[in-house]
Short mmCIF file of C-alpha atoms and ligand atoms in Angstrom, two decimals:
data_model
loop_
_atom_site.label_atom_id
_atom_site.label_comp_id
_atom_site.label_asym_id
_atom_site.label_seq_id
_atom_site.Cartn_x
_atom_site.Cartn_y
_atom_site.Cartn_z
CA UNK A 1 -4.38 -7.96 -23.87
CA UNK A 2 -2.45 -9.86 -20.99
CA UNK A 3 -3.04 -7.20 -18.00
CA UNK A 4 -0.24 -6.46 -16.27
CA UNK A 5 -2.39 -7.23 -12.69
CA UNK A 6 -5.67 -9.34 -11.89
CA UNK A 7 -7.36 -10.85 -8.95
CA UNK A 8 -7.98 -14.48 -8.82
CA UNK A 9 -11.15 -15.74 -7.60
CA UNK A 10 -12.21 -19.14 -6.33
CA UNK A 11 -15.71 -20.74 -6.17
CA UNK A 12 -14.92 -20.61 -2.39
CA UNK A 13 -14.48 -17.32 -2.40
CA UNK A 14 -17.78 -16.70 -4.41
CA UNK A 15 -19.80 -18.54 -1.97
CA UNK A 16 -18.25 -17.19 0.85
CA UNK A 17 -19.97 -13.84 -0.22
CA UNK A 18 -23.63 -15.53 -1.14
CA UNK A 19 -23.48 -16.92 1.83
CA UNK A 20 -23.38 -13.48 3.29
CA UNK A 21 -26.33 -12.29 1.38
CA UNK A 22 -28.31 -14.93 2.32
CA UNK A 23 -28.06 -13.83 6.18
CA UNK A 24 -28.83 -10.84 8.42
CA UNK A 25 -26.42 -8.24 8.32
CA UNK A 26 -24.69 -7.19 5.26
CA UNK A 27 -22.79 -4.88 7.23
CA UNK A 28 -21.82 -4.29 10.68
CA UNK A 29 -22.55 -8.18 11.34
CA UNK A 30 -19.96 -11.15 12.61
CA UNK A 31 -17.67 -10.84 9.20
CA UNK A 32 -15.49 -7.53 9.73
CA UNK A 33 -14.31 -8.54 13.03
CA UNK A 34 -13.74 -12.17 11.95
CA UNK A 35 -11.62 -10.29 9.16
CA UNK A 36 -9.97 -8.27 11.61
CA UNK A 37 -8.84 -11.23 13.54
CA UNK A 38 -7.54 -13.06 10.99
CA UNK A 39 -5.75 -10.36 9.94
CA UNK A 40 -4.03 -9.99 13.21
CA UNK A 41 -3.20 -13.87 13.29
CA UNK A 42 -1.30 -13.72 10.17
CA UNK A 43 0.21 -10.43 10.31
CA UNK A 44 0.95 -10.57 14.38
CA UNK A 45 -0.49 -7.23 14.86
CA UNK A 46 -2.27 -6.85 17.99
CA UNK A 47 -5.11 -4.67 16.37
CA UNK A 48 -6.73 -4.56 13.09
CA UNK A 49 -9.25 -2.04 12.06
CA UNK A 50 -10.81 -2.63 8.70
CA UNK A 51 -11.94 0.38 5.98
CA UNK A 52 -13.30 0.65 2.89
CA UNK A 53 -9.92 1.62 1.15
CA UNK A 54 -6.61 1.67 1.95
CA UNK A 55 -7.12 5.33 1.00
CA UNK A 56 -9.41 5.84 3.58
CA UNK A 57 -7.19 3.80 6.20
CA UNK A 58 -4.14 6.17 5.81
CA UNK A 59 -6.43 9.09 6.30
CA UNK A 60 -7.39 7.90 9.67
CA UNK A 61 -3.63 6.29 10.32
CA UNK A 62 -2.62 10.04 9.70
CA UNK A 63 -5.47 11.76 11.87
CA UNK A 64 -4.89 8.69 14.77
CA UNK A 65 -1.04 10.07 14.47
CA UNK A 66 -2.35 13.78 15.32
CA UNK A 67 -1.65 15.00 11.83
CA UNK A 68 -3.25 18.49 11.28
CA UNK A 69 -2.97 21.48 9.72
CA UNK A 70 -0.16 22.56 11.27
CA UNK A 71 1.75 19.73 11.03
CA UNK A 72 4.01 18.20 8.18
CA UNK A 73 4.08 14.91 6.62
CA UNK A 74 6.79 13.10 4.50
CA UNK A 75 6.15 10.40 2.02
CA UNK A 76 7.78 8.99 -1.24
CA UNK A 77 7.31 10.69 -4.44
CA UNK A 78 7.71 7.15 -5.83
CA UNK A 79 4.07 5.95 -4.94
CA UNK A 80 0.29 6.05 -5.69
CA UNK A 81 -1.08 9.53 -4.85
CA UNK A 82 -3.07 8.60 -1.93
CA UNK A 83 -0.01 7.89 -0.19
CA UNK A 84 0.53 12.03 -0.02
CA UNK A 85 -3.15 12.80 -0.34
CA UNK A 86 -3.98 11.25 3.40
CA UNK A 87 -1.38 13.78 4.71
CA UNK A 88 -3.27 17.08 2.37
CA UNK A 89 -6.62 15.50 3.94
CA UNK A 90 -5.68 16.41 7.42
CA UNK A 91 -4.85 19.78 6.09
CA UNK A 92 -1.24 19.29 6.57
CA UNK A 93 2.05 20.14 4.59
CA UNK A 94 3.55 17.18 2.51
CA UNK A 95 7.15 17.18 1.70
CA UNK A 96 9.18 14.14 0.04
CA UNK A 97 12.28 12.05 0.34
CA UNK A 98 14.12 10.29 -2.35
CA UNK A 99 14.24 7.08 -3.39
CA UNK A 100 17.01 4.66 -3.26
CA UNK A 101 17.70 4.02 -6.78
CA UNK A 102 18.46 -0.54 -5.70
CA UNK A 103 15.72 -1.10 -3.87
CA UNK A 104 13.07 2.09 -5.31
CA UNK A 105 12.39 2.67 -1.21
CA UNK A 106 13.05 5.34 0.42
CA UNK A 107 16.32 6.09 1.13
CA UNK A 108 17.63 6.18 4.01
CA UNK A 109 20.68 8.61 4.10
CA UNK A 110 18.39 11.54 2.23
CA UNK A 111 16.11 10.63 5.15
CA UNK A 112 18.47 11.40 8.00
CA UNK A 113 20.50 14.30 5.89
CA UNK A 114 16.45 16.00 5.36
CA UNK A 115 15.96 15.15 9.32
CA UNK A 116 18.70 17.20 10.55
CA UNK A 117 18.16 19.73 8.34
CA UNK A 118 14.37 19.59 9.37
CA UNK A 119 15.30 19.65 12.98
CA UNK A 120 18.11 22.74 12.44
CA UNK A 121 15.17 24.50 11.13
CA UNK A 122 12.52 23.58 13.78
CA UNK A 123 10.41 21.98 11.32
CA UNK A 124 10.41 18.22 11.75
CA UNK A 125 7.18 15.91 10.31
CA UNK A 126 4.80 14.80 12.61
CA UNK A 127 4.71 11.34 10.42
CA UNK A 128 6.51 9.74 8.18
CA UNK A 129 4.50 7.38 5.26
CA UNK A 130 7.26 4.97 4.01
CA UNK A 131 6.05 2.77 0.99
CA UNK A 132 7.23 -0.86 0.17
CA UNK A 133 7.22 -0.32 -2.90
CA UNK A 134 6.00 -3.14 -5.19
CA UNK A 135 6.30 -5.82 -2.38
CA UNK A 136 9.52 -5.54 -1.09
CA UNK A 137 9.43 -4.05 2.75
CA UNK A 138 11.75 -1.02 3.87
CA UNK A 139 14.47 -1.53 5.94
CA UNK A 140 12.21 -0.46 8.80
CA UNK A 141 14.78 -1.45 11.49
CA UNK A 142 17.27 1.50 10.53
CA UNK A 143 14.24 3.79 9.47
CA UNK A 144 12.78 3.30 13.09
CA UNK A 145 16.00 4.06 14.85
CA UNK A 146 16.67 6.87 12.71
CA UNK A 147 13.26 8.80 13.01
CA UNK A 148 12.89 7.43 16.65
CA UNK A 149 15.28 10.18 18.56
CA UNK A 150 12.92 12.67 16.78
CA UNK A 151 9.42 11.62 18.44
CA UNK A 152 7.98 10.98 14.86
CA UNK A 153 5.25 9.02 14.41
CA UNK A 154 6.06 5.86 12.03
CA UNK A 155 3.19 4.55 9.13
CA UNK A 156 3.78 1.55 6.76
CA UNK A 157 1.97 2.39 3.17
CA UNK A 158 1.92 -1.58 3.15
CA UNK A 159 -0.64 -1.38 0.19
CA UNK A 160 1.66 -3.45 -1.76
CA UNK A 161 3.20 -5.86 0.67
CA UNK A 162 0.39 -8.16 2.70
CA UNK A 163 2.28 -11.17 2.48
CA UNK A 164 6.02 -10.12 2.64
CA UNK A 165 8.76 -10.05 5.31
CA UNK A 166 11.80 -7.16 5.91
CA UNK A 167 14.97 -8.25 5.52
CA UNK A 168 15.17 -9.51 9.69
CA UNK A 169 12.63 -11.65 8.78
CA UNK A 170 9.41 -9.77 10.41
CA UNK A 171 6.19 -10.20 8.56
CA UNK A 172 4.80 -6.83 7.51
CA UNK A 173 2.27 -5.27 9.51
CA UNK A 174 3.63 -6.85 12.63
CA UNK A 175 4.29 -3.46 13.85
CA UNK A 176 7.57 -4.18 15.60
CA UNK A 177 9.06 -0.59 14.04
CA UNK A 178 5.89 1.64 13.34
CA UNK A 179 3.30 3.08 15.08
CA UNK A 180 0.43 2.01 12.11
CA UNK A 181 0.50 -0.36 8.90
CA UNK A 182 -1.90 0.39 6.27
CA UNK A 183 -3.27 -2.29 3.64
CA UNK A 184 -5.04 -2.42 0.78
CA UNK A 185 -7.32 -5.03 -0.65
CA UNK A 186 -8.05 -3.37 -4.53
CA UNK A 187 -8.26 -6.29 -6.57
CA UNK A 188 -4.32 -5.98 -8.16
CA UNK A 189 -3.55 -6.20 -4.42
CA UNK A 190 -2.01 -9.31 -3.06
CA UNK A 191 -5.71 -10.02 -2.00
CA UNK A 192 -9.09 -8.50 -2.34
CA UNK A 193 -12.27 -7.44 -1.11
CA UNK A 194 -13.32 -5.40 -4.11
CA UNK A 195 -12.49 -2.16 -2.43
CA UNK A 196 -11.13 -2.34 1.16
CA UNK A 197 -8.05 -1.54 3.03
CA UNK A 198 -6.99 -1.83 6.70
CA UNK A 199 -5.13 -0.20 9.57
CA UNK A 200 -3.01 -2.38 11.62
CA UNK A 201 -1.32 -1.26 15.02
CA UNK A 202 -0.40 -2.58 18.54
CA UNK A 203 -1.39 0.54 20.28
CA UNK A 204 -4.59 -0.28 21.85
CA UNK A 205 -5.50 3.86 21.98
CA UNK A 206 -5.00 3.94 18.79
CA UNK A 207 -7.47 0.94 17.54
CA UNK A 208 -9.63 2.55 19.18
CA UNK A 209 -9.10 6.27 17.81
CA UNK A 210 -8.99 4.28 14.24
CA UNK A 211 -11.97 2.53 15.00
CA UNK A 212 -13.89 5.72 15.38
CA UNK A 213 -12.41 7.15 12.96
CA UNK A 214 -13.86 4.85 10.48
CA UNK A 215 -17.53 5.19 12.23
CA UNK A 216 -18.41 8.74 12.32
CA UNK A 217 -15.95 9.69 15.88
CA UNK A 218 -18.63 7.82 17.45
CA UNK A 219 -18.26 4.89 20.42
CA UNK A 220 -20.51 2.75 22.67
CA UNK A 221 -17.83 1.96 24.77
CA UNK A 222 -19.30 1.91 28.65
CA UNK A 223 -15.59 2.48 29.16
CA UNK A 224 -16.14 5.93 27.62
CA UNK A 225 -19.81 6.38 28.43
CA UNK A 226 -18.99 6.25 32.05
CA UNK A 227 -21.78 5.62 34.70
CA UNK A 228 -24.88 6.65 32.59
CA UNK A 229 -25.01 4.12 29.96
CA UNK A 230 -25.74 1.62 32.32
CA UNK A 231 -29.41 3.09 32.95
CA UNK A 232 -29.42 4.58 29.11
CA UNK A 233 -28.39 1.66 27.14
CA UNK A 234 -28.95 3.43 24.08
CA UNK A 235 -26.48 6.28 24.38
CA UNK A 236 -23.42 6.47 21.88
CA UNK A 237 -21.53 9.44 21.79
CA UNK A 238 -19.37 11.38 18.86
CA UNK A 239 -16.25 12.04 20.34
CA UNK A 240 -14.18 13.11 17.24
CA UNK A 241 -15.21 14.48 13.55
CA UNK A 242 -15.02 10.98 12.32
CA UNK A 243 -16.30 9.66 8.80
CA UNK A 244 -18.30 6.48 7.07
CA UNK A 245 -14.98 4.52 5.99
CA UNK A 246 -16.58 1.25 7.25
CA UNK A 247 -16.01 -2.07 5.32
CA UNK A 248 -19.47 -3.91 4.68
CA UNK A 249 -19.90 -7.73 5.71
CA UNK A 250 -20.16 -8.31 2.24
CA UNK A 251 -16.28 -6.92 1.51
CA UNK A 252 -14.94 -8.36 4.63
CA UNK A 253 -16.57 -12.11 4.02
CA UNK A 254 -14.10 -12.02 0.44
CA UNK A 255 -11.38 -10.89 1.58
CA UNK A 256 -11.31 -13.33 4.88
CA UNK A 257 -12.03 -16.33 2.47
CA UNK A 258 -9.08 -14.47 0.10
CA UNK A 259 -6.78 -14.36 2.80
CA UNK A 260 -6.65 -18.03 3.53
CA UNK A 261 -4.96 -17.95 -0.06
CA UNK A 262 -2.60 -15.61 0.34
CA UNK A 263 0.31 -17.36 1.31
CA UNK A 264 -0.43 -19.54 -2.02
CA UNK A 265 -0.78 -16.29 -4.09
CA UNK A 266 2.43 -14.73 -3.31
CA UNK A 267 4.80 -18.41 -3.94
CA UNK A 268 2.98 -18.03 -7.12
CA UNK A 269 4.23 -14.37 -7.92
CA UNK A 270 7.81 -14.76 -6.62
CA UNK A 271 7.90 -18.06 -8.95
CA UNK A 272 6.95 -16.11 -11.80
CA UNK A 273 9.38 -13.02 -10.70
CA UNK A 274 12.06 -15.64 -10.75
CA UNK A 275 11.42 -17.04 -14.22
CA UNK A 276 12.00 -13.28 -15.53
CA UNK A 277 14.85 -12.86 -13.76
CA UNK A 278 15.99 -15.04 -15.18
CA UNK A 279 14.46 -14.54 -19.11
CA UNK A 280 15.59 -11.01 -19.01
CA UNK A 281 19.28 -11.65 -17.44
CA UNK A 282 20.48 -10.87 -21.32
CA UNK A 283 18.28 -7.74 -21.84
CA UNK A 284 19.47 -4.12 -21.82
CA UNK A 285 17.38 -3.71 -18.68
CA UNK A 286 17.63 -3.34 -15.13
CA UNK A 287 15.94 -6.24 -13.03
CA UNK A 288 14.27 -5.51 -9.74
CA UNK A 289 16.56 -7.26 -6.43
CA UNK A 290 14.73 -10.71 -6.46
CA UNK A 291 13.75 -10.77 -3.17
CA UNK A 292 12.68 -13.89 -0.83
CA UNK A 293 10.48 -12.14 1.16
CA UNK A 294 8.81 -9.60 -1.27
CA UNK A 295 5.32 -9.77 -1.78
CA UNK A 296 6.07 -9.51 -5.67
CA UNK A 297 3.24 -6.91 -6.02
CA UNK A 298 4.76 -5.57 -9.25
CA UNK A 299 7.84 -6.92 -11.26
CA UNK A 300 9.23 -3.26 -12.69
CA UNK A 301 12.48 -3.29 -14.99
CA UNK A 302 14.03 -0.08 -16.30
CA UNK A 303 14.95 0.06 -19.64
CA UNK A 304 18.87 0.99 -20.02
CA UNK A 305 18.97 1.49 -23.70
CA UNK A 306 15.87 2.09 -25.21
CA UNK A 307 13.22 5.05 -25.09
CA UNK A 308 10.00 3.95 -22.68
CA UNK A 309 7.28 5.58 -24.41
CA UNK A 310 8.40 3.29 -27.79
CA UNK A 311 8.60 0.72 -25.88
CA UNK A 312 5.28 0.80 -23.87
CA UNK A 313 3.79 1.43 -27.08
CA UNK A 314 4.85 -1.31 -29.15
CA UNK A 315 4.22 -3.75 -26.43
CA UNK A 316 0.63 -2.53 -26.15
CA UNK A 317 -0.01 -3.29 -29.86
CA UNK A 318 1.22 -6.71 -29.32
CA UNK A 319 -1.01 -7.58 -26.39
CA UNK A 320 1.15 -6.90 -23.41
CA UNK A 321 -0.23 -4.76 -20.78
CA UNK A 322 2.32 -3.10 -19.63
CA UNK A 323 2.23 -0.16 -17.38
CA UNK A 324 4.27 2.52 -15.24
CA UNK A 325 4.26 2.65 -11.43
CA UNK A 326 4.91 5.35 -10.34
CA UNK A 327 4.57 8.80 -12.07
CA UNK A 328 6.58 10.51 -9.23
CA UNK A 329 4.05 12.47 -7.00
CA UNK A 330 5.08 15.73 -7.21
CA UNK A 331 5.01 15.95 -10.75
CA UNK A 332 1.26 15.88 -10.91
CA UNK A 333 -0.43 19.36 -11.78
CA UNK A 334 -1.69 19.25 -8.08
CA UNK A 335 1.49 18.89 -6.54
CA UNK A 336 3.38 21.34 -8.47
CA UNK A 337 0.54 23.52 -7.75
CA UNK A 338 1.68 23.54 -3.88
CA UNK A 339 5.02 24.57 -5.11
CA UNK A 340 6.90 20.92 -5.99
CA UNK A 341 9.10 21.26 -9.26
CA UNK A 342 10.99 18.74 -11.91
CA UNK A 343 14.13 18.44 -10.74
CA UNK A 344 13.72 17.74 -6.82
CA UNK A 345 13.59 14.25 -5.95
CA UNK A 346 16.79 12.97 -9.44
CA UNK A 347 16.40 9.20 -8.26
CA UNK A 348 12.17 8.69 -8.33
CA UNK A 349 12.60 11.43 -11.53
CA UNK A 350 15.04 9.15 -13.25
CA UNK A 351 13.76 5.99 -12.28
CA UNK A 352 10.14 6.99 -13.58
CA UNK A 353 11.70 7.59 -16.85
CA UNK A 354 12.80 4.43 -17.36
CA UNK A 355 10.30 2.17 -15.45
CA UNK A 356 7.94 -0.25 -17.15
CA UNK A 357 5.63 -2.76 -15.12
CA UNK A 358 5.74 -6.64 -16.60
CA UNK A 359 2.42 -8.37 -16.34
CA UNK A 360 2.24 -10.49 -12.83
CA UNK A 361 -0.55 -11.94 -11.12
CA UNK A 362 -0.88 -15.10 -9.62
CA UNK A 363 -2.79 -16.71 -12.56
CA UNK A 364 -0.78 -15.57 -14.84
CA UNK A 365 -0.30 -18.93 -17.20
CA UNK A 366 3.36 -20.26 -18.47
CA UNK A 367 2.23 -19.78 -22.17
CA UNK A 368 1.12 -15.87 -21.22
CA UNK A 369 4.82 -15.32 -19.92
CA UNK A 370 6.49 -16.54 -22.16
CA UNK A 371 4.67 -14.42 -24.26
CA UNK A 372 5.58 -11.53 -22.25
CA UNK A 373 8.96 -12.03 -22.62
CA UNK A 374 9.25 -13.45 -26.30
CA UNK A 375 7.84 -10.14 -27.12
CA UNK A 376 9.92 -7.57 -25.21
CA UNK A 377 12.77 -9.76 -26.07
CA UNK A 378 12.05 -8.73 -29.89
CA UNK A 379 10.81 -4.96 -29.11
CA UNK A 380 14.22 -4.61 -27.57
CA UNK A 381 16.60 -6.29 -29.94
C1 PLP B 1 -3.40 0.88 -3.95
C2 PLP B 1 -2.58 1.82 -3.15
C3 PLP B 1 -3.13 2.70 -2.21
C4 PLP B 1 -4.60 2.95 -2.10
O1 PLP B 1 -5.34 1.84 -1.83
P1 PLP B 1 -6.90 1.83 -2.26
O2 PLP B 1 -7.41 0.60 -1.55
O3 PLP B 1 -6.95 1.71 -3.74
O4 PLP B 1 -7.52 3.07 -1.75
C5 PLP B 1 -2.29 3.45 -1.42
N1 PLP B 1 -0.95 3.38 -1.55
C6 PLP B 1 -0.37 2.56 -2.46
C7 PLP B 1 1.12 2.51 -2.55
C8 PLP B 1 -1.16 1.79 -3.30
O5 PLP B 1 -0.59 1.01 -4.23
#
């Protein structure tokens, strides 16, 4: 079965994480904040703070923003779950905006007709999660100035889109319109550590908030000991509930030696997206916008004439692993538990209905695309 994502490893990359072994600390050492700042370097963030999930770095992006049970959050139903769970972590409300049916982002006129509605009804988010979906960044200029007037706090869901610009140009998780950007380093990512993820901001109170976050609430900052850790040296303090969301050495040494590949990674995937484009221009099927600047996470079409579930099907008994991204959040039991119903959000609904994911991954080979495309060529005809 060709998968329809994979990580590709290099010997460097192997030895990168021996070496680690072979050496003191296999966590808390030299290698997260090495990772950190070359994370900064390529994304121009100020601040990095590295986790063990991107799951785990949008739950302390949303308690950093002040999210808590009172407040509400606002996400995409077109997205992985944890991009809702974060908000359900902090005991808040979630609630979501539509997608624009072009680009699968949010869009941005349900966002400002749900804001003023929000506001009329003195019940505005604290946050807003927006998700680039499968690579290709939000138009995070106009989101910023729209949610700006209203004192919202801003957070990227950049789990799919290390490696991509917006549309101005900016490299994602530069920060220049949101408060936080959150990454992810699973191994379908654009790079990986195994598990990992990462919170990137140039608010230096809140790399610090993240950072304890991520360690238990606890610091052994003098700046926040004061006076008496000069003469106890071995004082820390717990200043918030915090948690053990750390990234080991281990984690951190891969996905520093995967990042100097990155770049490579991505030319790879937007060469690839471009040879579809171009394979499927004949097909009954919508193509995603072939974007410079996308990330090229996923390469999603939507079938126009045909019935997905036959479809998925009789690709997956001819070796293509194709898949769905997303089922739309607040169709999950869990969801509709808190009250969501079929019907709410049309444009994720109908999109999900027709989605299917193409196989894409940096290594995937000529012969395996062609492949790909020889047989939904013949599924659909
Ligand atoms: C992968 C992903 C996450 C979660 O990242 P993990 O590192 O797997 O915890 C969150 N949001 C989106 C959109 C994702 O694709």
């Amino acid at each position: 079965m060709i998968p329809y994502g994979s990580h590709t490893l290099s010997e460097e990359d192997i030895d990168a994480v021996t070496e680690v072994l072979k050496h003191e600390f296999l966590t808390q050492g030299k290698q997260v904040p090495a990772f950190e700042q070359a994370l900064c370097q390529y994304t121009g963030a100020d601040f990095a703070v590295a986790c063990n999930s991107g799951t785990s770095g949008l739950h302390i992006a949303c308690l950093a923003a002040g999210v808590g049970a009172s407040d509400v959050v606002w996400t995409v139903p077109n997205s992985f779950a944890a991009s809702a769970n974060c908000a359900r972590y902090c005991g808040a409300k979630i609630d979501f905006v539509d997608i624009d049916p072009r680009t699968r982002n949010i869009c941005t006129s349900a966002l400002v007709d749900k804001l003023y509605l929000a506001a009329a009804e003195n019940k505005l988010p604290k946050a807003i999660i927006v998700v680039h979906f499968a690579g290709i960044s939000c138009d995070m200029a106009a989101i910023s100035a729209i949610t700006e007037p209203f004192g919202i706090t801003l957070i990227e869901d950049a789990a799919h889109a290390l490696g991509a610009k917006d549309a101005l140009g900016n490299t994602v998780g530069a920060g220049k319109y949101s408060a936080m950007t959150v990454l992810s380093f699973h191994p379908v990512k654009s790079i990986t550590s195994a598990e990992g993820g990462a919170v990137l901001t140039n608010d230096e109170e809140l790399a610090s908030l993240l950072k304890r976050y991520a360690s238990h609430g606890i610091t052994r900052e003098t700046a926040m000991l004061g006076d008496a850790h000069a003469e106890e040296p071995w004082l820390y303090a717990q200043c918030e509930l915090g948690f053990n969301y750390r990234l080991s050495d281990v984690h951190a040494a891969l996905g520093r030696s995967q990042l100097k590949h990155l770049d490579g990674f991505v030319a790879r995937r937007y060469e690839l997206a471009t040879i579809y484009d171009q394979a499927l221009a004949g097909l009954p099927v919508i193509r995603p916008v072939l974007d410079p600047n996308s990330a090229w996470h996923l390469y999603v079409i939507e079938l126009t004439a045909h019935d997905r579930k036959q479809v998925f099907n009789a690709l997956r008994e001819r070796g293509i692993g194709v898949n769905v991204h997303y089922i739309p959040i607040h169709l999950h039991p869990y969801y509709q538990q808190l009250g969501f119903k079929p019907g709410q959000f049309p444009n994720a609904e109908n999109y999900y209905r027709c989605a299917l994911t193409l196989p894409l991954f940096p290594t995937l080979s000529a012969d395996n695309q062609m492949e790909v495309i020889k047989q939904l060529s013949e599924v659909l005809s």
